[in-house]
Structure formats: C-alpha cells, structure tokens
C-alpha cells in the first residue's frame, strides 16, 4: 500500500475523509515548491548535507516529568512503548533517522517540511509519513480550525487537519503559516554557477574546432581542397606523425587561429561560492569536514539547534493532547555533545568517569562502543570521595 493510500485509509478510520474540504470557507496562505530542481546542484547538496546528517543523528525521546502533591518529582524516559516505536520506526518505509534526514532536506531546500500523522479510531498516533507536495494551501473552517490542502507531484489532492501535520519551517517572515522559500534569492546565484559551468564546458569543446587556416593561392576543386587539408593535418597536426614543424609551399599560406573563449576567473567563481555558503550559513571547512571542534560547535548552535528545538515542540504538541502535556509528557531530541569531539578529547573524559560525572557506558557511547553489563552505575575513585565535615577534628585531622 502506498504512502498516500495509507494516509487516506487512516483518515477514514477517524471519520475524516477528504470530503471535509467542503467545510472550508476562508482561504488562507499558499506555499508553492520551486520546480527549479535546486537539489540537482552539487554545491547545494554540499551545503545542506552536514546539517541534514547532523539532524538525522538526533535521538528522539519521550520524557514524562511529573510532580506529585508532596512535591516529589518523577522523571521517566520512554514510558510509552507506542511513542517510542513512533520515534524509532515512524512508518514501514523508514527509521526515525531517515525521516529526520528527509524532513531536514526539505527544510533546507524549501524552508518548509511536512509529515502527516496517522491515527486509529481512538485518536492514538500510529504512524508518521513525510510528504513532499508541489503546493500547500492553508484553509480555515467556520470554527477557525486550520487545515492544509496538499497537491502532490502526481496531481492528487488531499486535505489534512493541521493538528495531524508536523510542520517545520525556517525564514518564517512575511507569511502567517509557511516559511519564506529560499528560491527567490538562491536562483540568481545558481544561474551564475550554471552559466559558469556551461562556459567552461564550451571552452573545452571549442578546443577541438579549427586551429589552422590554409589559404591556397590558386583556385582548386573542392575535392583537391579536402585532399590537401587532410594531408596537412595528417603530416603536421597528428600526435603520432607530427614533428612539431609545419611547412608549406607557395601554393598555400598556413595561418594559426587562436580561440578567444571567455572563462570566468577563479576569484569571480569563489565570490559566487561564498555567497551561496553564506546563504546556507556554512563555510568550506564545514562542507569538506575539516572543521575543528569549536567550529562545528558554533555551526551546530547556529544551524542545527534551532531545528532540534522546533522538532521537539512540534512532535510534542502534535503527538500529545493538552491533557497529556499537562501530565508532563513531551518529546525531546538529543544530540551528543561529543559526536564532533576528537579522540584525544574523548579519552580525557575518563576523568569524568573516575569522578562519577559519567557512567562507563556513557563514556563508551562516545566511541560508538556497545554498553557493558553494570556500566550504567556511576563509579568513583577512592581518593575523590566526598569529604564529611563531621569527621574533621579541631586540629584539622580526620578522626
């Protein structure tokens, strides 16, 4: 069963068929995906890949943080098996990491990313399916409920309540619902890149055109012209038979032709590249993975952490009702601060294990090693034990 069929089937289970479009009376804002195939440009993929991979590595967790009447706090991680399954395997076609990467790609390219939540007849979430529509239109019912009408690449249209849509957006400026697409500012830069690439290709192709002009002083038949030209090329221009010197008699003058192809210089090309990097808030070191720990931390804080927080908020308010959120249920996406650390930095974390700040398994996770039995218990060296003031005498010595 295809993705759209699964979504339609799930909506019918909730008695929310596509016919609910007839309830829409007020047209809202509209989002149109750019069909310029931004993803086909190598520089675009290079710019967004670090961000996409970083967001895919985020680990989603269901947190339940409750406080009883006596003020005692209870914190549970992944208490619901159903929510944990949704975060790890949102649908039959992909894992949570793949879903996050797909939505991150769409967010980078279109500044909007959508995923539809399917539910059973009790309203319990059963799946999360990412969609890539051609257009999305916001509509409001008479009661003010928002829904989005999607037009897919195969021209199919369906309407989904906004409460069943995980919607990520950035450059959220002049539109009430959708992020402002990046295509208007990116398209001119990509046109420069495309034109530059074509100019280089044409210059290479033109290297095989006519390089010599033979001027014959006497009139000759067309067949003789071809024969003399071929003989000149075979004798003097062939890489196998050529001797580096061309000779002619009084019958013809040989004139060399220099092509005048325009090829942009490296400085102009670098300027365009830097402008595209700036638009995606990245740089050459991030793209080619030569960045330092501090440089990656700066990039992650600026580009990835806002998406991390937005994902947590969207998943929380779309997967849980107001009542469930009131009982402390929320979704968080965690990123290991040590993923980008060097091996030397990770080895230095041993000091935190000795002092009980990290468990052995948490330390092993920084090296992508499997946990060991008993590794979740904090350990502490004996010479770092806490000092009790009650055991110190007046003379300053321990009893």
Tab-separated table of C-alpha atoms in Angstrom:
chain	number	residue	atom	x	y	z
A	1	UNK	CA	0.000	0.000	0.000
A	2	UNK	CA	1.417	3.404	-0.988
A	3	UNK	CA	2.007	6.285	1.377
A	4	UNK	CA	-0.980	8.302	0.151
A	5	UNK	CA	-3.258	5.270	0.417
A	6	UNK	CA	-2.114	4.647	3.983
A	7	UNK	CA	-2.758	8.280	4.888
A	8	UNK	CA	-6.217	8.260	3.300
A	9	UNK	CA	-7.072	4.976	4.991
A	10	UNK	CA	-6.021	6.286	8.386
A	11	UNK	CA	-8.063	9.440	7.910
A	12	UNK	CA	-11.157	7.405	7.054
A	13	UNK	CA	-10.733	5.429	10.287
A	14	UNK	CA	-11.157	8.694	12.129
A	15	UNK	CA	-14.157	9.690	10.004
A	16	UNK	CA	-12.127	12.470	8.490
A	17	UNK	CA	-12.400	11.767	4.823
A	18	UNK	CA	-11.121	14.105	2.159
A	19	UNK	CA	-14.697	15.342	1.660
A	20	UNK	CA	-14.123	17.594	4.684
A	21	UNK	CA	-12.782	20.145	2.167
A	22	UNK	CA	-16.390	21.305	1.719
A	23	UNK	CA	-16.295	22.768	5.232
A	24	UNK	CA	-13.575	25.246	4.313
A	25	UNK	CA	-14.938	28.710	3.817
A	26	UNK	CA	-11.938	31.006	4.204
A	27	UNK	CA	-8.835	30.758	2.048
A	28	UNK	CA	-5.524	31.314	3.789
A	29	UNK	CA	-1.928	31.437	2.677
A	30	UNK	CA	-0.361	29.331	-0.027
A	31	UNK	CA	3.015	27.645	-0.400
A	32	UNK	CA	4.414	26.603	-3.782
A	33	UNK	CA	7.519	24.453	-4.061
A	34	UNK	CA	10.057	25.741	-6.579
A	35	UNK	CA	10.450	23.427	-9.546
A	36	UNK	CA	13.938	24.613	-10.437
A	37	UNK	CA	15.472	21.382	-9.120
A	38	UNK	CA	17.727	23.025	-6.563
A	39	UNK	CA	18.701	19.558	-5.327
A	40	UNK	CA	20.383	18.839	-8.685
A	41	UNK	CA	23.193	21.324	-7.982
A	42	UNK	CA	26.256	19.826	-6.368
A	43	UNK	CA	27.004	22.968	-4.379
A	44	UNK	CA	23.519	22.902	-2.814
A	45	UNK	CA	23.894	19.285	-1.742
A	46	UNK	CA	27.334	20.035	-0.329
A	47	UNK	CA	25.939	22.970	1.680
A	48	UNK	CA	22.964	21.145	3.198
A	49	UNK	CA	24.493	17.687	3.738
A	50	UNK	CA	26.271	18.481	7.061
A	51	UNK	CA	23.059	19.907	8.517
A	52	UNK	CA	20.921	17.048	7.206
A	53	UNK	CA	23.270	14.408	8.603
A	54	UNK	CA	23.501	16.175	11.964
A	55	UNK	CA	19.698	16.351	12.309
A	56	UNK	CA	19.411	12.693	11.290
A	57	UNK	CA	21.715	11.755	14.181
A	58	UNK	CA	19.402	13.337	16.756
A	59	UNK	CA	17.791	10.808	19.090
A	60	UNK	CA	14.132	11.391	19.901
A	61	UNK	CA	12.956	10.505	23.399
A	62	UNK	CA	9.617	10.583	25.190
A	63	UNK	CA	10.012	12.285	28.555
A	64	UNK	CA	7.382	12.191	31.297
A	65	UNK	CA	8.199	14.645	34.069
A	66	UNK	CA	5.609	14.665	36.876
A	67	UNK	CA	5.430	16.190	40.348
A	68	UNK	CA	3.044	14.750	42.948
A	69	UNK	CA	1.134	16.629	45.634
A	70	UNK	CA	4.061	16.343	48.060
A	71	UNK	CA	6.453	17.916	45.592
A	72	UNK	CA	8.229	14.682	44.732
A	73	UNK	CA	9.448	14.676	41.137
A	74	UNK	CA	9.321	11.575	38.931
A	75	UNK	CA	11.187	11.526	35.633
A	76	UNK	CA	10.579	8.689	33.156
A	77	UNK	CA	12.291	8.170	29.800
A	78	UNK	CA	10.278	6.456	27.027
A	79	UNK	CA	7.446	5.292	29.319
A	80	UNK	CA	5.139	4.642	26.338
A	81	UNK	CA	6.044	1.757	24.042
A	82	UNK	CA	3.869	3.205	21.251
A	83	UNK	CA	5.541	6.628	21.271
A	84	UNK	CA	8.977	5.035	21.448
A	85	UNK	CA	8.141	2.901	18.417
A	86	UNK	CA	6.974	6.001	16.507
A	87	UNK	CA	10.262	7.758	17.220
A	88	UNK	CA	12.354	4.754	16.227
A	89	UNK	CA	10.206	3.467	13.328
A	90	UNK	CA	7.686	6.129	12.284
A	91	UNK	CA	6.383	4.146	9.306
A	92	UNK	CA	7.044	0.863	7.471
A	93	UNK	CA	9.361	2.526	4.946
A	94	UNK	CA	11.964	4.264	7.100
A	95	UNK	CA	13.542	4.632	10.510
A	96	UNK	CA	13.450	7.757	12.626
A	97	UNK	CA	16.853	8.798	11.335
A	98	UNK	CA	15.723	8.576	7.705
A	99	UNK	CA	12.554	10.534	8.452
A	100	UNK	CA	14.558	13.274	10.153
A	101	UNK	CA	17.034	13.470	7.253
A	102	UNK	CA	14.251	13.653	4.676
A	103	UNK	CA	12.469	16.443	6.518
A	104	UNK	CA	15.772	18.279	7.072
A	105	UNK	CA	16.491	18.148	3.325
A	106	UNK	CA	13.104	19.647	2.500
A	107	UNK	CA	13.536	22.261	5.215
A	108	UNK	CA	16.879	23.371	3.761
A	109	UNK	CA	15.629	23.486	0.175
A	110	UNK	CA	12.092	24.849	0.590
A	111	UNK	CA	12.180	26.285	4.128
A	112	UNK	CA	9.139	24.066	4.789
A	113	UNK	CA	8.910	20.373	5.661
A	114	UNK	CA	5.762	18.326	6.241
A	115	UNK	CA	4.948	14.976	7.820
A	116	UNK	CA	1.444	13.565	8.273
A	117	UNK	CA	0.458	11.779	11.488
A	118	UNK	CA	-1.930	8.864	11.011
A	119	UNK	CA	-4.146	7.783	13.925
A	120	UNK	CA	-6.506	4.946	14.748
A	121	UNK	CA	-10.206	5.391	15.500
A	122	UNK	CA	-9.311	6.254	19.121
A	123	UNK	CA	-7.058	9.126	18.030
A	124	UNK	CA	-3.845	7.332	19.047
A	125	UNK	CA	-0.903	8.037	16.685
A	126	UNK	CA	0.038	5.026	14.574
A	127	UNK	CA	2.490	6.418	12.024
A	128	UNK	CA	4.354	9.472	10.730
A	129	UNK	CA	4.756	9.848	6.955
A	130	UNK	CA	6.845	12.616	5.343
A	131	UNK	CA	5.337	14.164	2.216
A	132	UNK	CA	6.838	16.411	-0.465
A	133	UNK	CA	3.954	18.385	-2.019
A	134	UNK	CA	4.058	20.636	-5.029
A	135	UNK	CA	1.753	23.117	-3.323
A	136	UNK	CA	0.226	23.526	0.121
A	137	UNK	CA	-2.711	25.810	0.801
A	138	UNK	CA	-3.945	26.898	4.211
A	139	UNK	CA	-7.698	26.830	4.788
A	140	UNK	CA	-9.854	27.726	7.785
A	141	UNK	CA	-13.224	26.252	8.726
A	142	UNK	CA	-16.112	28.317	10.027
A	143	UNK	CA	-14.968	27.470	13.548
A	144	UNK	CA	-11.444	28.698	12.750
A	145	UNK	CA	-9.801	25.262	12.564
A	146	UNK	CA	-6.779	25.252	10.254
A	147	UNK	CA	-6.143	22.562	7.659
A	148	UNK	CA	-3.719	22.253	4.746
A	149	UNK	CA	-4.635	21.134	1.243
A	150	UNK	CA	-1.700	19.450	-0.479
A	151	UNK	CA	-1.187	18.956	-4.204
A	152	UNK	CA	1.219	16.110	-4.858
A	153	UNK	CA	3.517	15.666	-7.900
A	154	UNK	CA	1.001	13.181	-9.373
A	155	UNK	CA	-1.706	15.909	-9.165
A	156	UNK	CA	-3.528	14.143	-6.331
A	157	UNK	CA	-5.024	16.491	-3.728
A	158	UNK	CA	-5.974	15.820	-0.145
A	159	UNK	CA	-6.743	17.899	2.926
A	160	UNK	CA	-5.309	17.200	6.380
A	161	UNK	CA	-6.142	18.950	9.684
A	162	UNK	CA	-3.155	20.980	10.849
A	163	UNK	CA	-3.255	19.142	14.171
A	164	UNK	CA	-2.206	15.999	12.276
A	165	UNK	CA	0.720	17.637	10.473
A	166	UNK	CA	4.268	18.049	11.750
A	167	UNK	CA	5.316	21.256	10.038
A	168	UNK	CA	8.903	22.509	10.236
A	169	UNK	CA	9.747	25.934	8.835
A	170	UNK	CA	12.542	28.468	8.761
A	171	UNK	CA	12.872	32.013	7.449
A	172	UNK	CA	9.434	32.410	8.995
A	173	UNK	CA	8.827	36.008	7.995
A	174	UNK	CA	6.075	37.536	5.883
A	175	UNK	CA	3.749	34.503	5.722
A	176	UNK	CA	1.385	33.567	8.555
A	177	UNK	CA	1.739	29.796	8.108
A	178	UNK	CA	4.658	28.934	5.826
A	179	UNK	CA	8.350	29.736	5.821
A	180	UNK	CA	9.523	32.024	3.033
A	181	UNK	CA	11.038	29.874	0.226
A	182	UNK	CA	14.726	30.368	-0.439
A	183	UNK	CA	14.404	30.066	-4.223
A	184	UNK	CA	13.971	33.785	-4.910
A	185	UNK	CA	17.413	34.612	-3.540
A	186	UNK	CA	19.094	31.325	-4.468
A	187	UNK	CA	18.002	31.124	-8.123
A	188	UNK	CA	20.155	34.059	-9.403
A	189	UNK	CA	23.253	32.603	-7.735
A	190	UNK	CA	22.590	29.160	-9.190
A	191	UNK	CA	22.131	30.758	-12.619
A	192	UNK	CA	25.635	32.210	-12.287
A	193	UNK	CA	27.018	28.804	-11.288
A	194	UNK	CA	25.208	27.064	-14.149
A	195	UNK	CA	26.341	29.654	-16.713
A	196	UNK	CA	29.924	29.423	-15.456
A	197	UNK	CA	29.907	25.638	-15.721
A	198	UNK	CA	28.498	25.816	-19.255
A	199	UNK	CA	31.139	28.356	-20.236
A	200	UNK	CA	33.919	26.041	-19.067
A	201	UNK	CA	32.389	23.078	-20.902
A	202	UNK	CA	32.005	25.099	-24.109
A	203	UNK	CA	35.597	26.328	-23.849
A	204	UNK	CA	36.783	22.735	-23.656
A	205	UNK	CA	34.602	21.745	-26.603
A	206	UNK	CA	35.904	24.653	-28.630
A	207	UNK	CA	39.433	23.376	-28.157
A	208	UNK	CA	38.681	20.790	-30.869
A	209	UNK	CA	37.490	23.276	-33.507
A	210	UNK	CA	39.537	24.694	-36.417
A	211	UNK	CA	43.002	25.802	-35.309
A	212	UNK	CA	44.637	26.350	-38.703
A	213	UNK	CA	43.516	28.120	-41.844
A	214	UNK	CA	45.124	27.135	-45.157
A	215	UNK	CA	44.929	29.899	-47.802
A	216	UNK	CA	45.550	28.470	-51.266
A	217	UNK	CA	46.843	30.972	-53.804
A	218	UNK	CA	45.376	29.131	-56.771
A	219	UNK	CA	41.809	28.052	-57.342
A	220	UNK	CA	41.246	24.364	-56.685
A	221	UNK	CA	38.430	21.907	-56.916
A	222	UNK	CA	36.590	21.066	-53.666
A	223	UNK	CA	37.964	17.522	-53.711
A	224	UNK	CA	41.518	18.816	-54.057
A	225	UNK	CA	40.952	21.265	-51.173
A	226	UNK	CA	39.844	18.430	-48.903
A	227	UNK	CA	42.748	16.242	-50.006
A	228	UNK	CA	45.359	18.951	-49.375
A	229	UNK	CA	43.816	19.873	-45.996
A	230	UNK	CA	43.765	16.245	-44.886
A	231	UNK	CA	47.353	15.762	-45.958
A	232	UNK	CA	48.425	18.839	-43.977
A	233	UNK	CA	46.605	17.595	-40.854
A	234	UNK	CA	47.989	14.060	-41.154
A	235	UNK	CA	51.541	15.206	-41.683
A	236	UNK	CA	51.823	18.048	-39.184
A	237	UNK	CA	48.917	18.027	-36.724
A	238	UNK	CA	48.687	14.332	-35.872
A	239	UNK	CA	50.093	13.483	-32.433
A	240	UNK	CA	51.628	10.322	-33.878
A	241	UNK	CA	53.177	11.634	-37.071
A	242	UNK	CA	53.702	15.284	-36.250
A	243	UNK	CA	57.242	16.617	-35.890
A	244	UNK	CA	56.339	19.967	-34.319
A	245	UNK	CA	57.095	21.917	-37.506
A	246	UNK	CA	54.672	22.696	-40.318
A	247	UNK	CA	55.886	23.553	-43.821
A	248	UNK	CA	54.016	24.889	-46.848
A	249	UNK	CA	54.993	25.848	-50.348
A	250	UNK	CA	53.911	28.819	-52.426
A	251	UNK	CA	50.579	27.166	-53.185
A	252	UNK	CA	49.183	27.851	-49.689
A	253	UNK	CA	49.676	30.016	-46.602
A	254	UNK	CA	49.109	28.373	-43.183
A	255	UNK	CA	47.625	30.742	-40.556
A	256	UNK	CA	47.100	29.634	-36.945
A	257	UNK	CA	43.815	30.676	-35.310
A	258	UNK	CA	43.752	31.456	-31.583
A	259	UNK	CA	40.345	30.937	-29.907
A	260	UNK	CA	39.044	33.758	-27.717
A	261	UNK	CA	36.783	31.853	-25.323
A	262	UNK	CA	35.711	33.699	-22.159
A	263	UNK	CA	36.232	31.717	-18.976
A	264	UNK	CA	35.458	33.377	-15.608
A	265	UNK	CA	38.472	33.707	-13.377
A	266	UNK	CA	38.811	31.877	-10.093
A	267	UNK	CA	38.132	34.983	-7.990
A	268	UNK	CA	34.720	35.522	-9.600
A	269	UNK	CA	33.775	31.875	-9.120
A	270	UNK	CA	34.879	31.961	-5.470
A	271	UNK	CA	32.754	35.058	-4.844
A	272	UNK	CA	29.618	33.252	-6.018
A	273	UNK	CA	30.503	30.171	-3.989
A	274	UNK	CA	30.992	32.258	-0.860
A	275	UNK	CA	27.620	33.955	-1.350
A	276	UNK	CA	25.895	30.566	-1.581
A	277	UNK	CA	27.767	29.381	1.513
A	278	UNK	CA	26.614	32.496	3.366
A	279	UNK	CA	23.018	31.896	2.300
A	280	UNK	CA	23.128	28.426	3.873
A	281	UNK	CA	25.119	29.744	6.852
A	282	UNK	CA	28.036	27.388	6.210
A	283	UNK	CA	31.642	27.551	5.036
A	284	UNK	CA	34.270	25.488	3.264
A	285	UNK	CA	35.514	23.785	6.432
A	286	UNK	CA	32.025	22.589	7.349
A	287	UNK	CA	31.418	21.333	3.805
A	288	UNK	CA	34.649	19.328	3.483
A	289	UNK	CA	34.655	18.170	7.149
A	290	UNK	CA	37.969	19.832	8.010
A	291	UNK	CA	36.458	21.931	10.835
A	292	UNK	CA	37.687	21.926	14.401
A	293	UNK	CA	35.579	21.011	17.439
A	294	UNK	CA	34.882	24.670	18.226
A	295	UNK	CA	33.969	25.471	14.607
A	296	UNK	CA	31.496	22.590	14.483
A	297	UNK	CA	30.025	23.600	17.846
A	298	UNK	CA	29.468	27.109	16.507
A	299	UNK	CA	27.809	25.768	13.352
A	300	UNK	CA	25.603	23.351	15.295
A	301	UNK	CA	24.439	26.063	17.696
A	302	UNK	CA	23.548	28.387	14.822
A	303	UNK	CA	22.006	25.975	12.311
A	304	UNK	CA	21.013	22.678	13.924
A	305	UNK	CA	19.964	23.508	17.464
A	306	UNK	CA	17.039	25.750	16.382
A	307	UNK	CA	15.708	22.843	14.291
A	308	UNK	CA	16.264	20.482	17.245
A	309	UNK	CA	14.098	22.661	19.466
A	310	UNK	CA	11.465	23.167	16.772
A	311	UNK	CA	11.183	19.420	16.197
A	312	UNK	CA	10.743	18.802	19.915
A	313	UNK	CA	7.974	21.376	20.115
A	314	UNK	CA	6.153	20.152	17.004
A	315	UNK	CA	6.297	16.478	17.976
A	316	UNK	CA	5.118	17.314	21.499
A	317	UNK	CA	2.084	19.370	20.572
A	318	UNK	CA	1.033	17.110	17.702
A	319	UNK	CA	1.510	13.701	19.380
A	320	UNK	CA	0.111	14.660	22.796
A	321	UNK	CA	-3.156	16.310	23.759
A	322	UNK	CA	-3.325	19.280	26.116
A	323	UNK	CA	-4.237	16.938	28.960
A	324	UNK	CA	-1.280	14.637	28.237
A	325	UNK	CA	1.078	17.601	28.099
A	326	UNK	CA	-0.344	18.749	31.419
A	327	UNK	CA	0.867	15.481	32.928
A	328	UNK	CA	4.435	16.279	31.855
A	329	UNK	CA	4.633	14.388	28.534
A	330	UNK	CA	6.966	15.858	25.960
A	331	UNK	CA	9.323	14.851	23.132
A	332	UNK	CA	12.945	15.919	23.159
A	333	UNK	CA	15.637	15.377	20.535
A	334	UNK	CA	19.084	14.893	21.965
A	335	UNK	CA	22.471	15.391	20.342
A	336	UNK	CA	25.611	14.018	21.860
A	337	UNK	CA	27.958	16.900	22.541
A	338	UNK	CA	30.867	14.521	21.979
A	339	UNK	CA	29.987	13.416	18.443
A	340	UNK	CA	32.279	16.026	16.921
A	341	UNK	CA	34.974	15.764	19.592
A	342	UNK	CA	38.425	14.471	18.730
A	343	UNK	CA	39.678	11.126	20.014
A	344	UNK	CA	42.007	12.909	22.441
A	345	UNK	CA	39.097	14.852	23.929
A	346	UNK	CA	37.053	11.671	24.311
A	347	UNK	CA	39.934	9.922	26.070
A	348	UNK	CA	40.192	12.824	28.513
A	349	UNK	CA	36.590	12.153	29.531
A	350	UNK	CA	37.979	9.261	31.566
A	351	UNK	CA	38.481	11.762	34.383
A	352	UNK	CA	34.734	12.395	34.467
A	353	UNK	CA	34.119	8.634	34.688
A	354	UNK	CA	36.506	8.382	37.659
A	355	UNK	CA	34.583	11.111	39.453
A	356	UNK	CA	31.123	9.705	38.764
A	357	UNK	CA	30.114	12.519	36.388
A	358	UNK	CA	29.776	9.991	33.524
A	359	UNK	CA	28.920	6.306	33.676
A	360	UNK	CA	31.216	3.834	31.889
A	361	UNK	CA	28.520	3.160	29.274
A	362	UNK	CA	28.057	6.873	28.582
A	363	UNK	CA	31.809	7.128	28.043
A	364	UNK	CA	31.815	4.067	25.760
A	365	UNK	CA	28.985	5.621	23.727
A	366	UNK	CA	31.290	8.484	22.714
A	367	UNK	CA	33.429	5.884	20.912
A	368	UNK	CA	30.337	4.176	19.413
A	369	UNK	CA	31.015	1.109	21.554
A	370	UNK	CA	28.281	-1.205	22.833
A	371	UNK	CA	27.307	-0.955	26.518
A	372	UNK	CA	28.647	-3.464	29.025
A	373	UNK	CA	26.839	-5.109	31.968
A	374	UNK	CA	26.992	-2.919	35.056
A	375	UNK	CA	28.206	0.033	33.017
A	376	UNK	CA	25.191	2.194	33.897
A	377	UNK	CA	26.291	2.526	37.523
A	378	UNK	CA	28.432	5.587	38.303
A	379	UNK	CA	31.860	4.800	39.758
A	380	UNK	CA	34.248	6.951	41.765
A	381	UNK	CA	37.889	6.671	42.680
A	382	UNK	CA	38.500	6.330	46.416
A	383	UNK	CA	40.772	9.365	46.526
A	384	UNK	CA	37.953	11.546	45.200
A	385	UNK	CA	35.353	10.601	47.814
A	386	UNK	CA	33.278	13.394	49.337
A	387	UNK	CA	34.698	14.952	52.498
A	388	UNK	CA	32.384	14.930	55.521
A	389	UNK	CA	32.872	17.886	57.867
A	390	UNK	CA	31.613	15.826	60.793
A	391	UNK	CA	34.745	13.644	60.642
A	392	UNK	CA	37.232	16.525	60.958
A	393	UNK	CA	38.639	17.334	64.446
A	394	UNK	CA	39.571	20.765	65.784
A	395	UNK	CA	43.176	20.150	64.890
A	396	UNK	CA	42.252	19.721	61.255
A	397	UNK	CA	42.899	15.954	61.136
A	398	UNK	CA	40.296	13.326	60.378
A	399	UNK	CA	39.149	11.149	63.221
